[in-house]
Amino acid sequence: MRIITIPIFENNYSYLIVDDKTNEAAAVDPAEPQKVLTALAQTGARLTSVLTTNHHQHHSVGNIDLIKEKPNLAIFGHDARIPELNYVCKHEEEFTVGTLKVRSLHTPSYTKGSVCYYVRDFNEMNDEIERVLFTGDTLLTGGCGKFIEGDAKDMHNVLYNILGTLPKDTKVYCGHEYGMSNLQFANTIDPNNQNIRRKLAWLQAADRTVPSTIGDELECNPYLRISELPIQNATGTLDPYESIQMLRALNDNFNIQNNGINNLNGSLGINNCVNEFSNGMNVDRMNGVNVMNIMNGLSNLVM
């Protein structure tokens, strides 16, 4: 199995999955189809399918032009809003790309119809030799997507009961290049985590943060570590759903601060942001938030 990463737009990724045994290929979220077709031509493979992770245009709009070029493509997804969709895949349904086995995982959280694709390669003895996961906007390097059509409970189910249970060596290919920002945020939440520091140091010399692995995410991604003491201290709650909701609020505020969009100041700014995003959550819980670590992290980033 070959995975070809194709940067598109400002910070998105499309991918080609190539089965070298059959020379068959699938495209993941080919929103800029000409870039995907150029990469495909260099492989010499035959494109047979498109795996769409969600209906948003920066993932799905390329389906329209791509199927004009290749009318017999199978367009997979789980949302009627996906352009040119002709195969609605169910949760844990399996299909093939050449000899590769693809399992669709319905992961409603970012959108109601979000799907992740778990792809496995086998040797001649039918032993599983490689596993990869395409996550779109659901699980990101060091983070997760926003809860646009879902909520914290949905995201908890997706992360802990579906994606987080996959083998640790599974490579994770997400749909956006947000890894550095996500891990910088994770570092403000858990500044003593050596795994996060190591990964941040590695990223300084890397040109992209994909692929990650499930194992890396279990060590570094705060959304997958809510039962651990540093995350509980940072969010001020033991409730898993409230913890994920609080992390999302703090993460959003960090992104606002980091991008210079808002002049929020100190813990007051964080409290206001949490109050806005937490839908009535008791802000007294912020007494347990490690605000000093968060603000120190922000100060270090500015410096």
mmCIF file of C-alpha atoms in Angstrom:
data_model
loop_
_atom_site.group_PDB
_atom_site.id
_atom_site.type_symbol
_atom_site.label_atom_id
_atom_site.label_comp_id
_atom_site.label_asym_id
_atom_site.label_seq_id
_atom_site.Cartn_x
_atom_site.Cartn_y
_atom_site.Cartn_z
ATOM 1 C CA MET A 1 0.000 0.000 0.000
ATOM 2 C CA ARG A 2 1.237 3.427 -0.961
ATOM 3 C CA ILE A 3 -0.206 6.642 0.493
ATOM 4 C CA ILE A 4 0.436 9.820 -1.483
ATOM 5 C CA THR A 5 -0.228 13.039 0.428
ATOM 6 C CA ILE A 6 -1.502 15.933 -1.698
ATOM 7 C CA PRO A 7 -1.636 19.408 -0.089
ATOM 8 C CA ILE A 8 -4.636 21.408 -1.341
ATOM 9 C CA PHE A 9 -6.101 24.840 -0.627
ATOM 10 C CA GLU A 10 -4.467 26.636 2.314
ATOM 11 C CA ASN A 11 -4.116 23.811 4.834
ATOM 12 C CA ASN A 12 -6.079 20.797 3.579
ATOM 13 C CA TYR A 13 -4.919 17.368 2.499
ATOM 14 C CA SER A 14 -6.177 14.993 -0.153
ATOM 15 C CA TYR A 15 -4.698 11.519 -0.436
ATOM 16 C CA LEU A 16 -4.224 8.771 -2.959
ATOM 17 C CA ILE A 17 -4.297 5.178 -1.723
ATOM 18 C CA VAL A 18 -2.534 2.901 -4.190
ATOM 19 C CA ASP A 19 -2.657 -0.885 -4.069
ATOM 20 C CA ASP A 20 0.594 -1.856 -5.801
ATOM 21 C CA LYS A 21 -0.546 -5.465 -6.193
ATOM 22 C CA THR A 22 -3.396 -4.510 -8.555
ATOM 23 C CA ASN A 23 -2.415 -0.953 -9.532
ATOM 24 C CA GLU A 24 -5.814 0.214 -8.322
ATOM 25 C CA ALA A 25 -6.225 3.515 -6.460
ATOM 26 C CA ALA A 26 -8.736 5.453 -4.361
ATOM 27 C CA ALA A 27 -8.744 9.201 -3.696
ATOM 28 C CA VAL A 28 -9.606 10.605 -0.279
ATOM 29 C CA ASP A 29 -11.327 14.029 -0.260
ATOM 30 C CA PRO A 30 -10.051 15.106 -3.711
ATOM 31 C CA ALA A 31 -11.392 18.666 -3.413
ATOM 32 C CA GLU A 32 -8.849 20.021 -5.948
ATOM 33 C CA PRO A 33 -9.217 17.279 -8.535
ATOM 34 C CA GLN A 34 -6.538 18.448 -10.972
ATOM 35 C CA LYS A 35 -3.870 18.116 -8.293
ATOM 36 C CA VAL A 36 -5.115 14.619 -7.527
ATOM 37 C CA LEU A 37 -5.173 13.644 -11.204
ATOM 38 C CA THR A 38 -1.624 14.963 -11.665
ATOM 39 C CA ALA A 39 -0.422 12.852 -8.751
ATOM 40 C CA LEU A 40 -2.379 9.884 -10.073
ATOM 41 C CA ALA A 41 -0.720 10.143 -13.486
ATOM 42 C CA GLN A 42 2.680 9.899 -11.830
ATOM 43 C CA THR A 43 1.719 6.591 -10.208
ATOM 44 C CA GLY A 44 0.315 5.001 -13.361
ATOM 45 C CA ALA A 45 -2.494 3.558 -11.221
ATOM 46 C CA ARG A 46 -6.166 3.283 -12.155
ATOM 47 C CA LEU A 47 -8.533 5.393 -10.028
ATOM 48 C CA THR A 48 -11.681 3.437 -9.145
ATOM 49 C CA SER A 49 -13.153 5.145 -6.098
ATOM 50 C CA VAL A 50 -13.409 8.278 -3.976
ATOM 51 C CA LEU A 51 -13.628 8.165 -0.181
ATOM 52 C CA THR A 52 -15.346 11.316 1.130
ATOM 53 C CA THR A 53 -15.057 12.016 4.855
ATOM 54 C CA ASN A 54 -17.690 14.781 5.102
ATOM 55 C CA HIS A 55 -19.881 16.996 2.947
ATOM 56 C CA HIS A 56 -18.053 20.300 3.438
ATOM 57 C CA GLN A 57 -16.809 21.789 0.186
ATOM 58 C CA HIS A 58 -13.110 21.706 1.057
ATOM 59 C CA HIS A 59 -13.467 17.932 1.215
ATOM 60 C CA SER A 60 -16.160 17.103 -1.329
ATOM 61 C CA VAL A 61 -16.503 19.758 -4.035
ATOM 62 C CA GLY A 62 -13.946 18.069 -6.297
ATOM 63 C CA ASN A 63 -16.215 15.076 -6.737
ATOM 64 C CA ILE A 64 -18.188 17.026 -9.332
ATOM 65 C CA ASP A 65 -15.324 17.553 -11.774
ATOM 66 C CA LEU A 66 -13.614 14.286 -10.965
ATOM 67 C CA ILE A 67 -16.576 12.140 -11.969
ATOM 68 C CA LYS A 68 -16.798 14.080 -15.237
ATOM 69 C CA GLU A 69 -13.242 12.969 -15.979
ATOM 70 C CA LYS A 70 -13.865 9.419 -14.767
ATOM 71 C CA PRO A 71 -17.605 8.644 -14.988
ATOM 72 C CA ASN A 72 -17.447 5.159 -13.487
ATOM 73 C CA LEU A 73 -16.011 6.175 -10.125
ATOM 74 C CA ALA A 74 -17.603 4.856 -6.957
ATOM 75 C CA ILE A 75 -18.154 7.864 -4.653
ATOM 76 C CA PHE A 76 -18.339 6.647 -1.048
ATOM 77 C CA GLY A 77 -19.680 8.593 1.914
ATOM 78 C CA HIS A 78 -22.410 8.708 4.542
ATOM 79 C CA ASP A 79 -24.150 12.018 3.871
ATOM 80 C CA ALA A 80 -26.688 12.882 1.159
ATOM 81 C CA ARG A 81 -25.117 16.368 0.963
ATOM 82 C CA ILE A 82 -21.936 14.932 -0.608
ATOM 83 C CA PRO A 83 -21.805 15.853 -4.312
ATOM 84 C CA GLU A 84 -22.107 12.919 -6.722
ATOM 85 C CA LEU A 85 -22.495 10.413 -3.876
ATOM 86 C CA ASN A 86 -23.441 7.042 -5.347
ATOM 87 C CA TYR A 87 -22.571 4.653 -2.502
ATOM 88 C CA VAL A 88 -23.780 5.286 1.051
ATOM 89 C CA CYS A 89 -21.501 3.249 3.311
ATOM 90 C CA LYS A 90 -22.756 1.985 6.641
ATOM 91 C CA HIS A 91 -20.883 1.912 9.935
ATOM 92 C CA GLU A 92 -18.257 -0.868 9.886
ATOM 93 C CA GLU A 93 -19.142 -1.840 6.331
ATOM 94 C CA GLU A 94 -16.184 -3.276 4.422
ATOM 95 C CA PHE A 95 -15.268 -2.945 0.755
ATOM 96 C CA THR A 96 -12.049 -3.209 -1.222
ATOM 97 C CA VAL A 97 -9.634 -1.107 -3.227
ATOM 98 C CA GLY A 98 -7.747 -3.765 -5.140
ATOM 99 C CA THR A 99 -6.603 -6.168 -2.420
ATOM 100 C CA LEU A 100 -6.813 -3.535 0.306
ATOM 101 C CA LYS A 101 -9.674 -3.859 2.761
ATOM 102 C CA VAL A 102 -11.473 -0.618 3.645
ATOM 103 C CA ARG A 103 -13.802 -0.320 6.640
ATOM 104 C CA SER A 104 -16.057 2.722 6.873
ATOM 105 C CA LEU A 105 -16.488 4.056 10.409
ATOM 106 C CA HIS A 106 -19.443 6.374 10.937
ATOM 107 C CA THR A 107 -18.126 9.085 13.269
ATOM 108 C CA PRO A 108 -20.853 11.736 13.775
ATOM 109 C CA SER A 109 -19.440 14.655 15.738
ATOM 110 C CA TYR A 110 -17.906 17.234 13.415
ATOM 111 C CA THR A 111 -20.840 16.652 11.060
ATOM 112 C CA LYS A 112 -23.661 14.139 11.361
ATOM 113 C CA GLY A 113 -22.418 12.284 8.296
ATOM 114 C CA SER A 114 -18.682 12.240 9.035
ATOM 115 C CA VAL A 115 -16.919 9.018 8.097
ATOM 116 C CA CYS A 116 -13.389 7.797 8.789
ATOM 117 C CA TYR A 117 -11.876 5.110 6.574
ATOM 118 C CA TYR A 118 -9.759 2.336 8.088
ATOM 119 C CA VAL A 119 -7.614 0.666 5.418
ATOM 120 C CA ARG A 120 -5.631 -2.547 5.875
ATOM 121 C CA ASP A 121 -3.019 -4.257 3.742
ATOM 122 C CA PHE A 122 -2.195 -7.981 3.817
ATOM 123 C CA ASN A 123 0.682 -10.163 2.663
ATOM 124 C CA GLU A 124 0.532 -13.394 0.672
ATOM 125 C CA MET A 125 -0.158 -15.354 3.868
ATOM 126 C CA ASN A 126 -3.141 -13.069 4.569
ATOM 127 C CA ASP A 127 -1.381 -11.548 7.560
ATOM 128 C CA GLU A 128 -2.258 -7.941 8.247
ATOM 129 C CA ILE A 129 0.909 -5.910 7.649
ATOM 130 C CA GLU A 130 -0.183 -2.267 7.605
ATOM 131 C CA ARG A 131 -3.087 -0.174 8.895
ATOM 132 C CA VAL A 132 -3.984 3.410 8.046
ATOM 133 C CA LEU A 133 -6.881 5.671 9.012
ATOM 134 C CA PHE A 134 -8.241 8.682 7.123
ATOM 135 C CA THR A 135 -10.062 10.958 9.547
ATOM 136 C CA GLY A 136 -11.015 14.152 7.701
ATOM 137 C CA ASP A 137 -11.997 16.743 10.331
ATOM 138 C CA THR A 138 -12.742 14.257 13.128
ATOM 139 C CA LEU A 139 -9.436 13.205 14.702
ATOM 140 C CA LEU A 140 -6.626 15.657 13.925
ATOM 141 C CA THR A 141 -2.949 15.498 14.790
ATOM 142 C CA GLY A 142 -2.920 16.601 18.434
ATOM 143 C CA GLY A 143 -6.596 17.548 18.464
ATOM 144 C CA CYS A 144 -10.065 17.008 17.069
ATOM 145 C CA GLY A 145 -12.615 18.857 14.971
ATOM 146 C CA LYS A 146 -15.202 21.259 16.279
ATOM 147 C CA PHE A 147 -18.652 19.992 17.243
ATOM 148 C CA ILE A 148 -20.489 21.601 14.332
ATOM 149 C CA GLU A 149 -23.397 19.159 14.076
ATOM 150 C CA GLY A 150 -22.649 17.078 17.146
ATOM 151 C CA ASP A 151 -21.700 17.655 20.758
ATOM 152 C CA ALA A 152 -19.089 16.616 23.301
ATOM 153 C CA LYS A 153 -20.874 13.327 23.989
ATOM 154 C CA ASP A 154 -20.736 12.454 20.285
ATOM 155 C CA MET A 155 -17.038 13.281 20.093
ATOM 156 C CA HIS A 156 -16.322 11.249 23.228
ATOM 157 C CA ASN A 157 -18.025 8.219 21.683
ATOM 158 C CA VAL A 158 -16.096 8.625 18.442
ATOM 159 C CA LEU A 159 -12.704 9.070 20.089
ATOM 160 C CA TYR A 160 -12.998 6.513 22.883
ATOM 161 C CA ASN A 161 -15.250 3.798 21.480
ATOM 162 C CA ILE A 162 -14.300 3.840 17.798
ATOM 163 C CA LEU A 163 -11.017 5.501 16.793
ATOM 164 C CA GLY A 164 -9.073 5.228 20.045
ATOM 165 C CA THR A 165 -9.568 1.454 20.148
ATOM 166 C CA LEU A 166 -7.731 0.838 16.866
ATOM 167 C CA PRO A 167 -4.229 -0.676 16.989
ATOM 168 C CA LYS A 168 -1.628 1.791 18.202
ATOM 169 C CA ASP A 169 0.515 1.424 15.092
ATOM 170 C CA THR A 170 -2.350 2.587 12.861
ATOM 171 C CA LYS A 171 -1.148 5.583 10.851
ATOM 172 C CA VAL A 172 -3.500 8.570 11.029
ATOM 173 C CA TYR A 173 -3.950 10.796 7.988
ATOM 174 C CA CYS A 174 -6.174 13.755 8.851
ATOM 175 C CA GLY A 175 -7.710 16.330 6.535
ATOM 176 C CA HIS A 176 -5.964 19.469 7.778
ATOM 177 C CA GLU A 177 -2.508 20.680 8.719
ATOM 178 C CA TYR A 178 -3.266 21.942 12.227
ATOM 179 C CA GLY A 179 -0.765 19.757 14.062
ATOM 180 C CA MET A 180 1.623 22.438 15.288
ATOM 181 C CA SER A 181 -1.133 24.657 16.655
ATOM 182 C CA ASN A 182 -2.918 21.696 18.268
ATOM 183 C CA LEU A 183 0.242 20.481 19.996
ATOM 184 C CA GLN A 184 1.133 23.986 21.149
ATOM 185 C CA PHE A 185 -2.286 24.124 22.773
ATOM 186 C CA ALA A 186 -1.765 20.657 24.272
ATOM 187 C CA ASN A 187 1.500 21.908 25.732
ATOM 188 C CA THR A 188 -0.269 24.752 27.541
ATOM 189 C CA ILE A 189 -2.705 22.252 29.042
ATOM 190 C CA ASP A 190 -0.032 19.723 30.049
ATOM 191 C CA PRO A 191 3.363 21.500 29.999
ATOM 192 C CA ASN A 192 5.183 18.651 31.758
ATOM 193 C CA ASN A 193 4.278 16.038 29.160
ATOM 194 C CA GLN A 194 7.560 14.927 27.604
ATOM 195 C CA ASN A 195 5.766 13.182 24.729
ATOM 196 C CA ILE A 196 4.229 16.478 23.633
ATOM 197 C CA ARG A 197 7.572 18.264 23.934
ATOM 198 C CA ARG A 198 9.298 15.584 21.893
ATOM 199 C CA LYS A 199 6.701 15.775 19.169
ATOM 200 C CA LEU A 200 6.846 19.575 19.092
ATOM 201 C CA ALA A 201 10.625 19.411 18.726
ATOM 202 C CA TRP A 202 10.261 16.924 15.883
ATOM 203 C CA LEU A 203 7.712 19.158 14.157
ATOM 204 C CA GLN A 204 10.152 22.050 14.081
ATOM 205 C CA ALA A 205 12.072 20.213 11.362
ATOM 206 C CA ALA A 206 9.110 18.527 9.648
ATOM 207 C CA ASP A 207 7.264 19.964 6.671
ATOM 208 C CA ARG A 208 3.972 18.319 7.691
ATOM 209 C CA THR A 209 2.431 16.568 10.690
ATOM 210 C CA VAL A 210 0.869 13.618 8.853
ATOM 211 C CA PRO A 211 0.849 10.795 9.395
ATOM 212 C CA SER A 212 0.527 10.559 13.122
ATOM 213 C CA THR A 213 -0.355 7.251 14.777
ATOM 214 C CA ILE A 214 -3.070 6.174 17.188
ATOM 215 C CA GLY A 215 -0.281 5.506 19.702
ATOM 216 C CA ASP A 216 1.063 9.063 19.350
ATOM 217 C CA GLU A 217 -2.418 10.488 19.773
ATOM 218 C CA LEU A 218 -3.025 8.467 22.936
ATOM 219 C CA GLU A 219 0.183 9.991 24.357
ATOM 220 C CA CYS A 220 -0.129 13.587 23.141
ATOM 221 C CA ASN A 221 -3.714 14.427 22.235
ATOM 222 C CA PRO A 222 -5.544 15.928 25.254
ATOM 223 C CA TYR A 223 -8.940 14.875 23.871
ATOM 224 C CA LEU A 224 -7.823 11.250 24.196
ATOM 225 C CA ARG A 225 -6.405 11.721 27.707
ATOM 226 C CA ILE A 226 -9.335 13.121 29.702
ATOM 227 C CA SER A 227 -8.995 10.496 32.443
ATOM 228 C CA GLU A 228 -5.444 11.661 33.210
ATOM 229 C CA LEU A 229 -4.745 14.041 36.086
ATOM 230 C CA PRO A 230 -3.225 16.946 34.084
ATOM 231 C CA ILE A 231 -6.297 17.111 31.850
ATOM 232 C CA GLN A 232 -8.660 16.838 34.815
ATOM 233 C CA ASN A 233 -6.788 19.664 36.549
ATOM 234 C CA ALA A 234 -6.883 21.800 33.432
ATOM 235 C CA THR A 235 -10.607 21.337 32.837
ATOM 236 C CA GLY A 236 -11.653 21.271 36.486
ATOM 237 C CA THR A 237 -13.996 18.326 36.066
ATOM 238 C CA LEU A 238 -14.042 14.534 36.200
ATOM 239 C CA ASP A 239 -17.065 14.320 33.926
ATOM 240 C CA PRO A 240 -15.796 13.077 30.542
ATOM 241 C CA TYR A 241 -18.293 15.027 28.441
ATOM 242 C CA GLU A 242 -17.778 18.277 30.337
ATOM 243 C CA SER A 243 -14.014 17.736 30.098
ATOM 244 C CA ILE A 244 -14.115 17.442 26.315
ATOM 245 C CA GLN A 245 -16.452 20.462 26.104
ATOM 246 C CA MET A 246 -14.070 22.501 28.280
ATOM 247 C CA LEU A 247 -11.046 21.432 26.222
ATOM 248 C CA ARG A 248 -12.835 22.507 23.044
ATOM 249 C CA ALA A 249 -13.635 25.915 24.569
ATOM 250 C CA LEU A 250 -10.052 26.443 25.739
ATOM 251 C CA ASN A 251 -8.726 25.227 22.385
ATOM 252 C CA ASP A 252 -10.956 27.665 20.485
ATOM 253 C CA ASN A 253 -9.861 30.511 22.716
ATOM 254 C CA PHE A 254 -6.213 29.545 22.234
ATOM 255 C CA ASN A 255 -6.696 29.705 18.475
ATOM 256 C CA ILE A 256 -8.292 33.155 18.778
ATOM 257 C CA GLN A 257 -5.412 34.389 20.917
ATOM 258 C CA ASN A 258 -2.784 32.796 18.733
ATOM 259 C CA ASN A 259 -4.242 34.316 15.575
ATOM 260 C CA GLY A 260 -4.569 37.760 17.086
ATOM 261 C CA ILE A 261 -8.277 37.976 16.298
ATOM 262 C CA ASN A 262 -9.454 39.015 19.763
ATOM 263 C CA ASN A 263 -7.958 41.099 22.545
ATOM 264 C CA LEU A 264 -8.932 38.707 25.319
ATOM 265 C CA ASN A 265 -6.750 39.146 28.360
ATOM 266 C CA GLY A 266 -5.616 36.653 30.973
ATOM 267 C CA SER A 267 -7.949 34.358 32.809
ATOM 268 C CA LEU A 268 -10.900 36.724 32.350
ATOM 269 C CA GLY A 269 -10.720 36.188 28.603
ATOM 270 C CA ILE A 270 -10.554 32.425 29.036
ATOM 271 C CA ASN A 271 -13.479 32.455 31.474
ATOM 272 C CA ASN A 272 -15.582 34.494 29.057
ATOM 273 C CA CYS A 273 -14.754 32.136 26.225
ATOM 274 C CA VAL A 274 -15.568 29.078 28.317
ATOM 275 C CA ASN A 275 -18.829 30.674 29.409
ATOM 276 C CA GLU A 276 -19.754 31.267 25.768
ATOM 277 C CA PHE A 277 -18.897 27.781 24.519
ATOM 278 C CA SER A 278 -19.972 25.669 27.473
ATOM 279 C CA ASN A 279 -23.726 26.227 27.022
ATOM 280 C CA GLY A 280 -24.449 27.091 30.609
ATOM 281 C CA MET A 281 -21.780 24.921 32.243
ATOM 282 C CA ASN A 282 -21.043 26.093 35.783
ATOM 283 C CA VAL A 283 -18.089 28.453 35.356
ATOM 284 C CA ASP A 284 -17.203 27.931 39.016
ATOM 285 C CA ARG A 285 -15.527 24.763 37.716
ATOM 286 C CA MET A 286 -12.924 27.086 36.243
ATOM 287 C CA ASN A 287 -11.464 27.269 39.761
ATOM 288 C CA GLY A 288 -9.778 23.997 38.835
ATOM 289 C CA VAL A 289 -8.440 25.194 35.504
ATOM 290 C CA ASN A 290 -4.702 25.582 35.394
ATOM 291 C CA VAL A 291 -4.997 29.098 33.999
ATOM 292 C CA MET A 292 -1.414 29.980 34.852
ATOM 293 C CA ASN A 293 -0.064 27.157 32.690
ATOM 294 C CA ILE A 294 -2.331 28.196 29.824
ATOM 295 C CA MET A 295 -1.318 31.844 29.977
ATOM 296 C CA ASN A 296 2.357 30.967 30.393
ATOM 297 C CA GLY A 297 2.114 28.825 27.296
ATOM 298 C CA LEU A 298 0.533 31.666 25.357
ATOM 299 C CA SER A 299 3.248 34.057 26.546
ATOM 300 C CA ASN A 300 5.970 31.642 25.488
ATOM 301 C CA LEU A 301 4.442 31.335 22.030
ATOM 302 C CA VAL A 302 4.317 35.116 21.604
ATOM 303 C CA MET A 303 7.965 35.351 22.628
#
